[in-house]
Amino acid sequence: MELHERALACPKCGDLLEVAVDASQHEPSVLKNLWLERRMSSCARYASGVWRFREFLPDYAEEGIVSLSEGNVPLVRGQVTAAWAGVRNLWFKHLGWNPTGSFKDLGMTAGMTEAKFLGAKTVACASTGNTAASLAAYAARGGMTARVYLPAGQASANKLAQALDFGAEVVQIEGSFDDALNALLASTGDDLYFLNSINPFRIEGQKTAMFELLEQLAWNAPDYLVIPGGNLGNSSAFGKALRELKGHGFINKVPRMIIVQAEGANPLARLWRSGAKELAAVEYPETVATAIRIGNPRSWKKALQAIEFTDGLVMDVTDEEIGEAKRMIGRDGIGCEPASATTLAGIRKLVSAGTIDREATIAAVLTGHALKDTDYIIKTQMESREDSTVRV
Ligand code: F0G
């Protein structure tokens, strides 16, 4: 199939598509230096933390790139959190410190660039909130109309506000994210370009988070890579990155990938525990981590391949464990949204079970900024604190 064909699934087998990358002509040591040099460039195409890795991305003319200088986010060492989880070497890759406050921007710059290349006028996604905010911003940047499908009353007010602020058309769907995605995929009529994470170009952008993480660790893979799991686009993208980097000799070993889901929205964790061959959807997903309140993740096969390739595992954590972990990430001065805190909750659980060694090096990916769900913070913190009483 041609690179720029507008399809989301293989016409033969129906599975999701993937961009094939050929970077065999590049020498790893040369590229590693070049990628670092580009960070210092004043040219947006080079300086973006996504596009500076463009040898592994589809190629576009400079003026065609839709960018908000995404990526290049720090790796922050866990202190209070490391002690709380019982480990010595804990690092957070904070993808919430991107332009719209979530990791979605990394994929969106690539997906929106492809949309522009194809001459799309209207771009659309279904979303639990973050994809909507990111799509809205990048569509505005690229001069396109954004249409976002949200599960009515379930996305956080902050994310809805972002989508509105960036000028998106908002379609509220009764039901869950899965219903919203089905409604979008079934919609015909307008000439829409789909930008959910099943879009292979978004996966390409998202995978660069791994390039950057490994660069920050001097190309020494950590023992574990811990990430939240929702629709499983991120797990797929990171798995693809690790396959490519290992395959082309940029790293000697890959980290074991641990996908952490919320207990009330845990179809992949269930599959993993049961050894089933096919995913059984969770019909009514429920969790405080609304970003990952997803019962029927589309990219489950690719996520599972990533787990198998890295000898990883899939697990789940309760809403209480998410809340506790989120508070600790806040006490570390870092902060994140509830979905991202699944990572620390999972690490603590695996350390106390003896699965993760205290000396292991662990990189946890924080996917969204603390200000992405302020209602949750105020509700949970006000309940538990006496000092929040107003005295007159
Ligand atoms: N963390 C956050 C903050 C998210 O917004 C999402 C997904 C995930 C984790 C899970 O990532 O789907 O690649 O496994 N949010 C999507 C959205 C579904 O619409 O914003 P995933």
Short mmCIF file of N, CA, C and O in Angstrom, two decimals, residues 28-90:
data_model
loop_
_atom_site.label_atom_id
_atom_site.label_comp_id
_atom_site.label_asym_id
_atom_site.label_seq_id
_atom_site.Cartn_x
_atom_site.Cartn_y
_atom_site.Cartn_z
N PRO A 28 24.03 4.76 13.42
CA PRO A 28 23.48 5.22 14.71
C PRO A 28 24.29 6.34 15.37
O PRO A 28 23.71 7.33 15.81
N SER A 29 25.61 6.22 15.43
CA SER A 29 26.39 7.23 16.18
C SER A 29 26.29 8.60 15.51
O SER A 29 26.27 9.63 16.17
N VAL A 30 26.20 8.61 14.18
CA VAL A 30 26.08 9.88 13.45
C VAL A 30 24.72 10.52 13.75
O VAL A 30 24.62 11.70 14.07
N LEU A 31 23.68 9.72 13.68
CA LEU A 31 22.33 10.25 13.93
C LEU A 31 22.16 10.71 15.37
O LEU A 31 21.53 11.73 15.64
N LYS A 32 22.73 9.98 16.30
CA LYS A 32 22.59 10.36 17.71
C LYS A 32 23.14 11.78 17.93
O LYS A 32 22.54 12.58 18.63
N ASN A 33 24.27 12.07 17.31
CA ASN A 33 24.86 13.42 17.45
C ASN A 33 24.01 14.47 16.74
O ASN A 33 23.76 15.54 17.27
N LEU A 34 23.56 14.13 15.54
CA LEU A 34 22.76 15.05 14.75
C LEU A 34 21.47 15.41 15.48
O LEU A 34 21.07 16.58 15.54
N TRP A 35 20.82 14.42 16.06
CA TRP A 35 19.55 14.66 16.77
C TRP A 35 19.76 15.62 17.95
O TRP A 35 18.93 16.48 18.22
N LEU A 36 20.89 15.46 18.63
CA LEU A 36 21.18 16.36 19.76
C LEU A 36 21.46 17.78 19.27
O LEU A 36 20.98 18.75 19.83
N GLU A 37 22.24 17.88 18.21
CA GLU A 37 22.55 19.20 17.64
C GLU A 37 21.29 19.95 17.23
O GLU A 37 21.17 21.15 17.42
N ARG A 38 20.34 19.22 16.66
CA ARG A 38 19.12 19.87 16.16
C ARG A 38 18.33 20.53 17.29
O ARG A 38 17.60 21.49 17.06
N ARG A 39 18.45 20.01 18.49
CA ARG A 39 17.72 20.61 19.62
C ARG A 39 18.06 22.08 19.78
O ARG A 39 17.28 22.87 20.27
N MET A 40 19.29 22.43 19.40
CA MET A 40 19.77 23.81 19.59
C MET A 40 19.37 24.71 18.41
O MET A 40 19.60 25.90 18.45
N SER A 41 18.78 24.12 17.40
CA SER A 41 18.48 24.88 16.18
C SER A 41 17.34 25.87 16.40
O SER A 41 16.46 25.67 17.23
N SER A 42 17.36 26.96 15.64
CA SER A 42 16.27 27.93 15.73
C SER A 42 15.19 27.63 14.69
O SER A 42 14.18 28.31 14.63
N CYS A 43 15.40 26.61 13.90
CA CYS A 43 14.44 26.23 12.87
C CYS A 43 13.44 25.23 13.46
O CYS A 43 13.84 24.18 13.99
N ALA A 44 12.15 25.58 13.40
CA ALA A 44 11.12 24.78 14.07
C ALA A 44 11.15 23.32 13.62
O ALA A 44 10.95 22.40 14.41
N ARG A 45 11.42 23.12 12.36
CA ARG A 45 11.40 21.76 11.83
C ARG A 45 12.46 20.88 12.50
O ARG A 45 12.28 19.69 12.69
N TYR A 46 13.56 21.49 12.84
CA TYR A 46 14.62 20.73 13.51
C TYR A 46 14.41 20.69 15.01
O TYR A 46 14.64 19.69 15.66
N ALA A 47 13.97 21.81 15.57
CA ALA A 47 13.96 21.93 17.03
C ALA A 47 12.83 21.12 17.67
O ALA A 47 12.93 20.72 18.81
N SER A 48 11.74 20.90 16.95
CA SER A 48 10.63 20.11 17.51
C SER A 48 11.16 18.77 18.00
O SER A 48 11.94 18.10 17.30
N GLY A 49 10.73 18.36 19.17
CA GLY A 49 11.17 17.08 19.73
C GLY A 49 10.63 15.88 18.97
O GLY A 49 11.01 14.75 19.25
N VAL A 50 9.74 16.13 18.04
CA VAL A 50 9.29 15.05 17.16
C VAL A 50 10.10 15.06 15.87
O VAL A 50 10.73 14.07 15.51
N TRP A 51 10.14 16.23 15.23
CA TRP A 51 10.71 16.28 13.88
C TRP A 51 12.23 16.22 13.85
O TRP A 51 12.83 15.96 12.80
N ARG A 52 12.89 16.41 15.00
CA ARG A 52 14.34 16.25 14.95
C ARG A 52 14.73 14.78 14.76
O ARG A 52 15.86 14.47 14.41
N PHE A 53 13.76 13.89 14.93
CA PHE A 53 14.02 12.46 14.67
C PHE A 53 13.50 12.05 13.30
O PHE A 53 13.08 10.92 13.08
N ARG A 54 13.48 12.99 12.36
CA ARG A 54 12.72 12.77 11.13
C ARG A 54 13.27 11.68 10.22
O ARG A 54 12.59 11.22 9.31
N GLU A 55 14.48 11.21 10.46
CA GLU A 55 14.99 10.07 9.66
C GLU A 55 14.11 8.83 9.86
O GLU A 55 14.11 7.93 9.04
N PHE A 56 13.37 8.80 10.98
CA PHE A 56 12.49 7.66 11.25
C PHE A 56 11.02 8.01 11.03
O PHE A 56 10.14 7.29 11.48
N LEU A 57 10.77 9.14 10.37
CA LEU A 57 9.39 9.60 10.16
C LEU A 57 9.12 9.79 8.67
O LEU A 57 10.07 9.96 7.89
N PRO A 58 7.86 9.83 8.27
CA PRO A 58 7.57 10.19 6.87
C PRO A 58 8.12 11.58 6.58
O PRO A 58 8.19 12.43 7.47
N ASP A 59 8.51 11.79 5.33
CA ASP A 59 9.19 13.02 4.95
C ASP A 59 8.21 14.05 4.39
O ASP A 59 7.37 13.71 3.56
N TYR A 60 8.31 15.29 4.86
CA TYR A 60 7.46 16.37 4.34
C TYR A 60 8.33 17.61 4.09
O TYR A 60 9.35 17.79 4.74
N ALA A 61 7.83 18.49 3.21
CA ALA A 61 8.53 19.76 3.00
C ALA A 61 8.39 20.60 4.26
O ALA A 61 7.38 20.50 4.99
N GLU A 62 9.38 21.43 4.53
CA GLU A 62 9.40 22.20 5.77
C GLU A 62 8.12 23.00 5.99
O GLU A 62 7.54 23.02 7.07
N GLU A 63 7.63 23.66 4.91
CA GLU A 63 6.45 24.53 5.06
C GLU A 63 5.18 23.72 5.30
O GLU A 63 4.17 24.27 5.72
N GLY A 64 5.24 22.43 5.09
CA GLY A 64 4.05 21.59 5.30
C GLY A 64 3.88 21.10 6.72
O GLY A 64 2.86 20.52 7.07
N ILE A 65 4.88 21.33 7.55
CA ILE A 65 4.84 20.75 8.91
C ILE A 65 4.00 21.61 9.85
O ILE A 65 4.19 22.82 9.96
N VAL A 66 3.03 20.96 10.50
CA VAL A 66 2.16 21.65 11.46
C VAL A 66 2.70 21.36 12.86
O VAL A 66 2.57 20.24 13.36
N SER A 67 3.34 22.35 13.45
CA SER A 67 4.04 22.10 14.71
C SER A 67 3.78 23.20 15.73
O SER A 67 3.56 24.36 15.37
N LEU A 68 3.80 22.84 17.00
CA LEU A 68 3.76 23.83 18.09
C LEU A 68 4.99 23.65 18.97
O LEU A 68 4.93 23.84 20.19
N SER A 69 6.10 23.23 18.37
CA SER A 69 7.34 22.97 19.11
C SER A 69 7.14 21.96 20.24
O SER A 69 7.55 22.18 21.38
N GLU A 70 6.49 20.86 19.90
CA GLU A 70 6.20 19.81 20.86
C GLU A 70 7.47 19.00 21.18
O GLU A 70 8.47 19.11 20.48
N GLY A 71 7.33 18.17 22.21
CA GLY A 71 8.46 17.30 22.57
C GLY A 71 9.53 18.04 23.35
O GLY A 71 9.28 19.13 23.87
N ASN A 72 10.73 17.44 23.43
CA ASN A 72 11.82 18.01 24.22
C ASN A 72 11.40 18.25 25.66
O ASN A 72 11.69 19.29 26.24
N VAL A 73 10.69 17.29 26.23
CA VAL A 73 10.28 17.44 27.63
C VAL A 73 11.26 16.72 28.53
O VAL A 73 11.89 15.74 28.12
N PRO A 74 11.43 17.22 29.75
CA PRO A 74 12.47 16.65 30.61
C PRO A 74 12.14 15.28 31.18
O PRO A 74 10.99 14.85 31.17
N LEU A 75 13.20 14.68 31.67
CA LEU A 75 13.10 13.43 32.42
C LEU A 75 13.36 13.84 33.87
O LEU A 75 14.44 14.34 34.18
N VAL A 76 12.38 13.66 34.71
CA VAL A 76 12.50 14.16 36.09
C VAL A 76 12.70 13.00 37.05
O VAL A 76 11.97 12.00 36.97
N ARG A 77 13.64 13.15 37.93
CA ARG A 77 13.92 12.06 38.86
C ARG A 77 12.88 12.02 39.98
O ARG A 77 12.55 13.06 40.56
N GLY A 78 12.35 10.86 40.27
CA GLY A 78 11.41 10.72 41.38
C GLY A 78 12.14 10.73 42.71
O GLY A 78 13.15 10.05 42.85
N GLN A 79 11.65 11.51 43.65
CA GLN A 79 12.28 11.55 44.98
C GLN A 79 11.32 10.96 46.01
O GLN A 79 11.45 9.80 46.40
N VAL A 80 10.34 11.79 46.43
CA VAL A 80 9.32 11.30 47.37
C VAL A 80 8.64 10.05 46.79
O VAL A 80 8.40 9.07 47.50
N THR A 81 8.37 10.11 45.51
CA THR A 81 7.69 8.99 44.84
C THR A 81 8.53 7.71 44.86
O THR A 81 7.99 6.61 45.04
N ALA A 82 9.85 7.87 44.65
CA ALA A 82 10.73 6.69 44.62
C ALA A 82 10.74 6.03 46.00
O ALA A 82 10.62 4.80 46.13
N ALA A 83 10.85 6.86 47.04
CA ALA A 83 10.85 6.32 48.40
C ALA A 83 9.52 5.63 48.69
O ALA A 83 9.48 4.54 49.27
N TRP A 84 8.44 6.25 48.25
CA TRP A 84 7.10 5.70 48.49
C TRP A 84 6.91 4.35 47.79
O TRP A 84 6.33 3.42 48.33
N ALA A 85 7.45 4.25 46.58
CA ALA A 85 7.32 3.00 45.82
C ALA A 85 8.36 1.97 46.25
O ALA A 85 8.24 0.79 45.93
N GLY A 86 9.40 2.43 46.95
CA GLY A 86 10.43 1.51 47.44
C GLY A 86 11.51 1.19 46.43
O GLY A 86 12.06 0.09 46.43
N VAL A 87 11.82 2.16 45.56
CA VAL A 87 12.88 1.94 44.57
C VAL A 87 13.91 3.07 44.60
O VAL A 87 13.66 4.14 45.15
N ARG A 88 15.06 2.82 44.01
CA ARG A 88 16.14 3.82 44.04
C ARG A 88 16.21 4.66 42.78
O ARG A 88 16.59 5.83 42.83
N ASN A 89 15.90 4.05 41.65
CA ASN A 89 16.13 4.74 40.38
C ASN A 89 14.84 4.89 39.58
O ASN A 89 14.53 4.09 38.71
N LEU A 90 14.11 5.93 39.94
CA LEU A 90 12.82 6.15 39.28
C LEU A 90 12.86 7.47 38.51
O LEU A 90 13.25 8.51 39.05
#
